[in-house]
CSV table of C-alpha atoms and ligand atoms in Angstrom, one decimal:
chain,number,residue,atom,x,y,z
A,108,UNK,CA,136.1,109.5,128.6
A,109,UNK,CA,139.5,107.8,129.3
A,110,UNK,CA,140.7,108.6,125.9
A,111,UNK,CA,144.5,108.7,127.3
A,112,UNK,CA,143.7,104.7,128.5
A,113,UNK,CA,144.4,101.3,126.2
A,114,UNK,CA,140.5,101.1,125.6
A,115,UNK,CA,139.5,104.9,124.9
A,116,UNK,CA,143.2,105.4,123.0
A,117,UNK,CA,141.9,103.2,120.5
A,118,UNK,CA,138.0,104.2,120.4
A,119,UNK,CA,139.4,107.5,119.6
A,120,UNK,CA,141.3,106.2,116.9
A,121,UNK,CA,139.0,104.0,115.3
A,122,UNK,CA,136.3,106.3,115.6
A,123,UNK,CA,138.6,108.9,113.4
A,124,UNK,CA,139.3,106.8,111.4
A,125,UNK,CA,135.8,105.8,110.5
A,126,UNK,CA,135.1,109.6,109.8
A,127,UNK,CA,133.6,109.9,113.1
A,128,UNK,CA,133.6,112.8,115.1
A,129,UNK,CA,134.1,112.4,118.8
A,130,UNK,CA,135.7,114.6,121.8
A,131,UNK,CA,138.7,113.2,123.5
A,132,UNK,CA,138.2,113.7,127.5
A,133,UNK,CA,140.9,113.8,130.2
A,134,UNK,CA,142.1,115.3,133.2
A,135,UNK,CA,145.4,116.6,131.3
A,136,UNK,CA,144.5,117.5,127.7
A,137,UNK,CA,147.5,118.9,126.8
A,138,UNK,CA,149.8,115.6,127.7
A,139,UNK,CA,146.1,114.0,125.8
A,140,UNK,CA,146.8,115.8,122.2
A,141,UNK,CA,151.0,115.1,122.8
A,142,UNK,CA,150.0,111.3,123.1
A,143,UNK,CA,147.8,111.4,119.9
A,144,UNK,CA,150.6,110.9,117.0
A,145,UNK,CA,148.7,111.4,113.6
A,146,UNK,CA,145.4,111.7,115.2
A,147,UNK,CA,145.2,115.7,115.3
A,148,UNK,CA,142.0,117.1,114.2
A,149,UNK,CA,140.4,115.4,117.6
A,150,UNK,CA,138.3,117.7,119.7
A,151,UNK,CA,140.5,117.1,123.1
A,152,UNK,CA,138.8,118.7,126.0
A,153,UNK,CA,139.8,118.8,130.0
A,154,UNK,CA,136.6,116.8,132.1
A,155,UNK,CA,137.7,115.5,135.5
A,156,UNK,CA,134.9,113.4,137.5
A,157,UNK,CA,135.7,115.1,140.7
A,158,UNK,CA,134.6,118.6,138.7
A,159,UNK,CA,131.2,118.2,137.5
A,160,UNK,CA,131.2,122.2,135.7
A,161,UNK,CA,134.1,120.4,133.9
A,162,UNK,CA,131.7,117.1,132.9
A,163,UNK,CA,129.1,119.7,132.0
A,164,UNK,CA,131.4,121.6,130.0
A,165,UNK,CA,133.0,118.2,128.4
A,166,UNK,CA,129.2,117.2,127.4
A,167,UNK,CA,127.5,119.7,126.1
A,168,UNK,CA,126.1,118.7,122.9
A,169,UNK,CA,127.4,115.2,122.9
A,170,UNK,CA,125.0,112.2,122.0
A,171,UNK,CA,126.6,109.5,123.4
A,172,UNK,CA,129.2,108.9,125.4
A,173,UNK,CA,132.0,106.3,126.3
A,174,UNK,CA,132.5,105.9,129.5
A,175,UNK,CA,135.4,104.4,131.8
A,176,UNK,CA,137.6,105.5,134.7
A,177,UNK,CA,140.8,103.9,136.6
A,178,UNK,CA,140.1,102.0,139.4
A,179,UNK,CA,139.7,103.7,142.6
A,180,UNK,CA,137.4,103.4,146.0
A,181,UNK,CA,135.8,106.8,144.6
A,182,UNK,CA,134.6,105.0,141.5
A,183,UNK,CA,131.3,104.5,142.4
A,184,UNK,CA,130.6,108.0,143.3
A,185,UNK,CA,132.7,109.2,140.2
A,186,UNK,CA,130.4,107.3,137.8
A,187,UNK,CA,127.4,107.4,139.3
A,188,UNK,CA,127.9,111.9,138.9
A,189,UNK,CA,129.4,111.4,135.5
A,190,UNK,CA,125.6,109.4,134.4
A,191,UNK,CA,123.7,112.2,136.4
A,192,UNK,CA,125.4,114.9,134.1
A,193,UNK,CA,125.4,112.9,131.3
A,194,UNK,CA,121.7,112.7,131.5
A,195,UNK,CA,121.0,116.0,132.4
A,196,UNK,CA,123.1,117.5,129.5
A,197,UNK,CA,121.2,115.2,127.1
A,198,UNK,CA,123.2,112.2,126.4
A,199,UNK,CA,121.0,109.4,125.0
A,200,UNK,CA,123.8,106.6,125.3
A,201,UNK,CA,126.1,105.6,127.1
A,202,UNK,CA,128.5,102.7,126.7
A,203,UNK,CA,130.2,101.4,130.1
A,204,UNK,CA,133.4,99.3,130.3
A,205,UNK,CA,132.6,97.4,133.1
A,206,UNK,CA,134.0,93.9,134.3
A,207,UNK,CA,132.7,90.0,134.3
A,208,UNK,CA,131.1,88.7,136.9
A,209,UNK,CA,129.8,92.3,138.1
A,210,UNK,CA,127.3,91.2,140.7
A,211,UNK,CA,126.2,92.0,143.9
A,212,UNK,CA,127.5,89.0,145.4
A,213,UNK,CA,130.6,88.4,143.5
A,214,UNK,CA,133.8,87.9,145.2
A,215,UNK,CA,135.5,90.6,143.6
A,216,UNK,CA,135.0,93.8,145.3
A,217,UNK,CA,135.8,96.0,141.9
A,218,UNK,CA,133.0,93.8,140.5
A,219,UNK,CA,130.3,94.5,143.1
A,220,UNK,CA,131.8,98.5,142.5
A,221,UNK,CA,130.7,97.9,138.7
A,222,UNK,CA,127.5,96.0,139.4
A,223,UNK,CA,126.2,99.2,141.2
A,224,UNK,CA,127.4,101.8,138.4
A,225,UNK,CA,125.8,99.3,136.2
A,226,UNK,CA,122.4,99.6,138.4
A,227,UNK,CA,122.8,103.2,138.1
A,228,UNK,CA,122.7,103.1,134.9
A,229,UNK,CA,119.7,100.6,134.2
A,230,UNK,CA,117.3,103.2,136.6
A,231,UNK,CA,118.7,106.3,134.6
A,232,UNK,CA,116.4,106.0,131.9
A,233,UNK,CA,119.1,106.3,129.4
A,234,UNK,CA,120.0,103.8,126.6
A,235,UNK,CA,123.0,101.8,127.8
A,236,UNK,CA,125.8,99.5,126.2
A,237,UNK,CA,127.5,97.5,129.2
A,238,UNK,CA,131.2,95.9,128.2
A,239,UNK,CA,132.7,93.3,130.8
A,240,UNK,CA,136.2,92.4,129.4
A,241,UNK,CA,138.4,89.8,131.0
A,242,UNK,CA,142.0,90.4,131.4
A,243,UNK,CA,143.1,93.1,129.1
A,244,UNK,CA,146.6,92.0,127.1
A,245,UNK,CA,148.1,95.6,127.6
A,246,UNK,CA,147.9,95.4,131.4
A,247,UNK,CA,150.4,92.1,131.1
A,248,UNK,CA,153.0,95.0,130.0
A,249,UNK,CA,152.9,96.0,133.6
A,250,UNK,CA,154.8,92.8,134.8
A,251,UNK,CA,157.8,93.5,132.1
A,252,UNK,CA,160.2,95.0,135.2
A,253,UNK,CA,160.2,90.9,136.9
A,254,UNK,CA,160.1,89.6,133.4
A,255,UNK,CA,163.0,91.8,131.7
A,256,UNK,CA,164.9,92.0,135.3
A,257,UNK,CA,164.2,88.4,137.4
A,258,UNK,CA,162.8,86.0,134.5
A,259,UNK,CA,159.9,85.4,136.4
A,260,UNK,CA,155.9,85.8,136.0
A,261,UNK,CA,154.8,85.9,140.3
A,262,UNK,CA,150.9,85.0,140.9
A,263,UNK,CA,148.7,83.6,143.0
A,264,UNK,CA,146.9,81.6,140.3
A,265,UNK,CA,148.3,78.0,140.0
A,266,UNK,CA,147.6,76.4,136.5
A,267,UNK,CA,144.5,77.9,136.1
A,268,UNK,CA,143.4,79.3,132.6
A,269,UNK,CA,143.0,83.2,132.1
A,270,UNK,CA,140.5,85.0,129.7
A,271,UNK,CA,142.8,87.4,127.7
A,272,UNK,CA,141.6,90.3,125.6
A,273,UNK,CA,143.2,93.1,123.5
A,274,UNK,CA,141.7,96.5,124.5
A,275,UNK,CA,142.0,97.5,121.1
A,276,UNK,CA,139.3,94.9,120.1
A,277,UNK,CA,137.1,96.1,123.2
A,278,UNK,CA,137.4,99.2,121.7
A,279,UNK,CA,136.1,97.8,118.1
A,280,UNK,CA,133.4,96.3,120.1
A,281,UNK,CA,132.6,100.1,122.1
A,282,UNK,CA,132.6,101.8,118.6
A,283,UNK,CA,130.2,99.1,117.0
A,284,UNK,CA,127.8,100.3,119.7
A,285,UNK,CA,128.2,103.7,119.4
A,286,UNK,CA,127.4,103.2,116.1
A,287,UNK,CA,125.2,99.9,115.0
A,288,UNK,CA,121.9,100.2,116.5
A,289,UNK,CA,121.2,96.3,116.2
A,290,UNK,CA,124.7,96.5,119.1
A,291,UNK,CA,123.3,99.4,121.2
A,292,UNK,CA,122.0,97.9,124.7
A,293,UNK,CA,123.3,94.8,125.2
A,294,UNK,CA,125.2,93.1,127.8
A,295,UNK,CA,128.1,91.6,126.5
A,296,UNK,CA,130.9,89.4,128.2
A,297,UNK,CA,134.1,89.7,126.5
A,298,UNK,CA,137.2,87.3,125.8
A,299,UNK,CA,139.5,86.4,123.2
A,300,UNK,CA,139.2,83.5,121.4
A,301,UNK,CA,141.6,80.8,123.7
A,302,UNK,CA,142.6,81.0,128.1
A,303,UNK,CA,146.2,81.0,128.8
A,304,UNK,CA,147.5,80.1,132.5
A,305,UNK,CA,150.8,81.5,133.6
A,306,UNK,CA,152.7,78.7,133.1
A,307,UNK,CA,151.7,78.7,129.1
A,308,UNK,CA,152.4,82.6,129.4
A,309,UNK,CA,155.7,81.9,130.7
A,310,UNK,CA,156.7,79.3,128.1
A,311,UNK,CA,155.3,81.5,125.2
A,312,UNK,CA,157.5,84.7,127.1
A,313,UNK,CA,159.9,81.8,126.8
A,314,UNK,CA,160.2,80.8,123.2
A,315,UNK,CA,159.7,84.2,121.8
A,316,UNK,CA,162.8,85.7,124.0
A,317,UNK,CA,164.9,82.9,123.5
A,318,UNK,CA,165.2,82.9,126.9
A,319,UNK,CA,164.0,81.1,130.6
A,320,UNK,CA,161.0,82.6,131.9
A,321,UNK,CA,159.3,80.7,134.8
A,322,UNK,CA,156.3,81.0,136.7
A,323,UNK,CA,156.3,81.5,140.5
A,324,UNK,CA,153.1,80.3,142.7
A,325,UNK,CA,152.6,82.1,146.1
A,326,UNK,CA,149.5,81.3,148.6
A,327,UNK,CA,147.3,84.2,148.2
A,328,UNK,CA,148.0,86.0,151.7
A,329,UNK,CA,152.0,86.0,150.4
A,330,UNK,CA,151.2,87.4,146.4
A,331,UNK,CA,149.3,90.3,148.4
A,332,UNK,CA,151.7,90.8,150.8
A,333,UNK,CA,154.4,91.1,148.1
A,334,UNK,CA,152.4,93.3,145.6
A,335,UNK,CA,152.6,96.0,149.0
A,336,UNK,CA,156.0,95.8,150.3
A,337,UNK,CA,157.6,95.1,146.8
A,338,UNK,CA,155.5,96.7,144.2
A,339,UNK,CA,153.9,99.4,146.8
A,340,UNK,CA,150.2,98.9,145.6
A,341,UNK,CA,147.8,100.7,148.2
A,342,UNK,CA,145.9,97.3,150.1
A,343,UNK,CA,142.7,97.4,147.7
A,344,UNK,CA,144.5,97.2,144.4
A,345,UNK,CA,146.9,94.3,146.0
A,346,UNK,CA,143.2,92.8,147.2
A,347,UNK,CA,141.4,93.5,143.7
A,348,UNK,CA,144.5,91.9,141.8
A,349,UNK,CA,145.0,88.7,144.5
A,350,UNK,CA,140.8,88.4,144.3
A,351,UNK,CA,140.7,87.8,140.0
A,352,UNK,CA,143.3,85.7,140.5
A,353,UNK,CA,141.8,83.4,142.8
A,354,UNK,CA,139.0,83.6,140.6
A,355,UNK,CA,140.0,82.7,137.8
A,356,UNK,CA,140.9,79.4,140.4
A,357,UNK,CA,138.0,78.5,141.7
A,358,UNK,CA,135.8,79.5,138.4
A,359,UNK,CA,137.8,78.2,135.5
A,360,UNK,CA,137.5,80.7,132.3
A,361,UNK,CA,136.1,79.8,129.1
A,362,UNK,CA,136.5,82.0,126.0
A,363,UNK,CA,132.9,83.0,123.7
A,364,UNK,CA,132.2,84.0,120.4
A,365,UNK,CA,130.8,87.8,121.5
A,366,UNK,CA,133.6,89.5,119.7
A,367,UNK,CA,133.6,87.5,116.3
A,368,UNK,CA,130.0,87.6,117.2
A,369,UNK,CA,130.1,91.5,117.0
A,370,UNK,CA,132.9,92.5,115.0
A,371,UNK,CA,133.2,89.3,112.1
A,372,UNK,CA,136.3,88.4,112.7
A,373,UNK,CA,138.6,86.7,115.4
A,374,UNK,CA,139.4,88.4,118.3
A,375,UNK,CA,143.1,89.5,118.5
A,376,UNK,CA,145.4,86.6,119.4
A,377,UNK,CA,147.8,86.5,122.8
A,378,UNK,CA,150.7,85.2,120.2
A,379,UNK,CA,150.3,88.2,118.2
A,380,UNK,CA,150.3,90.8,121.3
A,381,UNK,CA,153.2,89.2,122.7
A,382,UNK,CA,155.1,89.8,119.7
A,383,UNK,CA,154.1,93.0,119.1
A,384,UNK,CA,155.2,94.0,122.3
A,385,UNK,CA,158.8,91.5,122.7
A,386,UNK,CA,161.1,93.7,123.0
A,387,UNK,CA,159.4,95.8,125.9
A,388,UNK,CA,159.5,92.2,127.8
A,389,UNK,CA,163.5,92.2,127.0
A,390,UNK,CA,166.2,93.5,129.8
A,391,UNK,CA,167.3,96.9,129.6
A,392,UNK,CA,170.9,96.9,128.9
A,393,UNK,CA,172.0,100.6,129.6
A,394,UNK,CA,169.9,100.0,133.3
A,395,UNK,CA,171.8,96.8,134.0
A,396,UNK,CA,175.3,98.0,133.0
A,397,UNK,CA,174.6,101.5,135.8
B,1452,NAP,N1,142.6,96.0,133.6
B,1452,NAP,C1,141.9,94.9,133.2
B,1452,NAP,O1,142.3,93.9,132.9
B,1452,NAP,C2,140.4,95.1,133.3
B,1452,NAP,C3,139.5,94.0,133.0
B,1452,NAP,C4,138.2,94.2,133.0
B,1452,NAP,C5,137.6,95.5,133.3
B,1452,NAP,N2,138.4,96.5,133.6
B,1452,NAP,C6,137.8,97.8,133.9
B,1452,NAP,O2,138.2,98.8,132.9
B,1452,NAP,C7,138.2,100.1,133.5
B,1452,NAP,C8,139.4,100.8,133.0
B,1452,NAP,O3,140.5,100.3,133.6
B,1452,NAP,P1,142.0,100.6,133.2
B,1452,NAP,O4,142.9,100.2,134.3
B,1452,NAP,O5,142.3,100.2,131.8
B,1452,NAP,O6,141.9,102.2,133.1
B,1452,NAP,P2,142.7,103.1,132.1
B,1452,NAP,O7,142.2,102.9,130.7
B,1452,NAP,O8,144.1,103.1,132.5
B,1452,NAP,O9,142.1,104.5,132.7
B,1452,NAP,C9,141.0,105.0,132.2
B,1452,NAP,C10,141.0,106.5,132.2
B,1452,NAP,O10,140.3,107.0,133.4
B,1452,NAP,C11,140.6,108.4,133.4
B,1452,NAP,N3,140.3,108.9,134.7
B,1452,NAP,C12,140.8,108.5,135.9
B,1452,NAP,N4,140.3,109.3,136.8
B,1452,NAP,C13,139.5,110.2,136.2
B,1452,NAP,C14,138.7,111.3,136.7
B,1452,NAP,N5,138.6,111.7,138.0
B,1452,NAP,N6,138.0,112.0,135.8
B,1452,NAP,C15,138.0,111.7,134.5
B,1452,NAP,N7,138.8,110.7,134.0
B,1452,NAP,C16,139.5,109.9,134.8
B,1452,NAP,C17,142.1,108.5,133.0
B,1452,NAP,O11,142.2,109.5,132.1
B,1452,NAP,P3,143.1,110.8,132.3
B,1452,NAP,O12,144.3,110.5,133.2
B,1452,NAP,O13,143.6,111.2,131.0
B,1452,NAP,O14,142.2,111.8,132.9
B,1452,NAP,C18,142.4,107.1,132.3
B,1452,NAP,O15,142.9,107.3,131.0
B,1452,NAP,C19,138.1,99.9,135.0
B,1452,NAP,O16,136.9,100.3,135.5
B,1452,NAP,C20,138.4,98.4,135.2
B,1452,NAP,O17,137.6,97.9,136.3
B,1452,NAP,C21,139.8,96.4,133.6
């Protein structure tokens, strides 16, 4: 599932590439197989979690499954029915992409969403793989319109250091299970291999566009505030993205070995992702000269 995401983009593709044969799932297949480039012999089929003839239909036949979903107050009910049909159309595995600190009592309310998918998932009876991935790299693409317009990086997250990881190795790490039994059901926490705070994020952004990018602190009541009325998030996302923050504050963040553990090599680097990616950071001339 979530084969249009960063995560299930690149399962897809490394699964292929292995000689793998795997089904592509989304709620708009034919925007799906547009979006795949040289990947065209995949098996892309429609499954929507608010359909379950659609999950049935998506499953049948499968053996294992990936399985992750955008954020959203229905998530808990949209997993928990995707595991129910999963099981009942003979799945044996399924490999979660949850998040860290996915506990009943965590402070993050996404996290305490995740825990209870997570506890679905441990009474199902079915063999289970469950990922928690810090800060995926690809989601820092989402602040390129202060960057490339304002110079600025906005947070709520002092000097504190951030556990960074590419989805693309999260994916490496998902495919491993799906396919090394001595992987298949575990637990595993995953990071890159070094933290970055925004202010280290900003000089790097810096150095690499030959330009000044700064960071901006705001108390955590004004960064949510401003995520509404500026960026118009609905009030849980601004809460779920103000909450990791102040996290990450009051429970500094530590990389592990789980992914050179895993995969026997380094995890991918923030240096190299930001590089990749530099000129999607830079400011659009034609949309400044309008
Ligand atoms: N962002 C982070 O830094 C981070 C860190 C740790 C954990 N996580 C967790 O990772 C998970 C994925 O997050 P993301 O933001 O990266 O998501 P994403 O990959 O952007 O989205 C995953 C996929 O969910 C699919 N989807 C949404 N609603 C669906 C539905 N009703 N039925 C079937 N498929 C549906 C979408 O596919 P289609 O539109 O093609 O249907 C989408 O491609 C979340 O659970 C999040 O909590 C995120």
């Amino acid at each position: 599932m979530g084969a249009a995401g960063a995560t299930g983009n690149a399962l897809v593709h490394r699964l292929t590439t292995a000689g793998i044969h795997c089904r592509a799932l989304s709620r708009d297949p034919d925007r799906l197989r547009a979006n795949m480039n040289a990947v065209n012999t995949v098996d892309v089929r429609y499954a929507d979690a608010t359909d379950p003839a659609s999950l049935r239909a998506a499953f049948e036949g499968a053996s294992q499954l990936f399985l992750t979903m955008t954020n959203s107050p229905a998530q808990i009910e949209l997993e928990t029915r995707v595991i129910a049909i999963a099981a009942e159309s003979g799945i044996a595995h399924i490999v979660k992409l949850s998040a860290p600190t996915a506990r009943e009592d965590s402070p993050v309310a996404i996290a305490r969403w995740h825990h209870a998918i997570e506890e679905t998932l441990r009474n199902s009876g079915l063999e289970h793989t469950i990922l928690r991935p810090y800060a995926f790299m690809q989601k820092l693409l989402l602040l390129t319109p202060q960057i490339a317009e304002r110079g600025v990086i906005v947070g709520t997250m002092g000097a504190a250091a951030c556990n960074y990881i590419d989805c693309r190795d999260i994916a490496d790490v998902a495919a491993a299970a799906l396919t090394r039994s001595e992987i298949a059901g575990g637990t595993y926490t995953l990071t890159g291999s070094a933290t970055y705070s925004y202010p280290r994020l900003a000089a790097l952004l810096s150095r690499l566009l030959d330009t000044h990018v700064r960071y901006v602190d705001l108390p955590p009541a004004e960064f949510r505030a401003q995520l509404i009325e500026r960026s118009g998030f609905p009030g849980w996302l601004a809460d779920h993205i103000t909450e990791i923050q102040q996290l990450a504050v009051a429970y500094p963040e530590h990389p592990n070995d789980t992914v050179a553990h895993i995969l026997g090599r380094a995890p991918r680097s923030l240096e190299s992702f930001l590089a990749e990616h530099v000129n999607t950071f830079r400011p659009n001339v034609s949309r400044i000269l309008q």
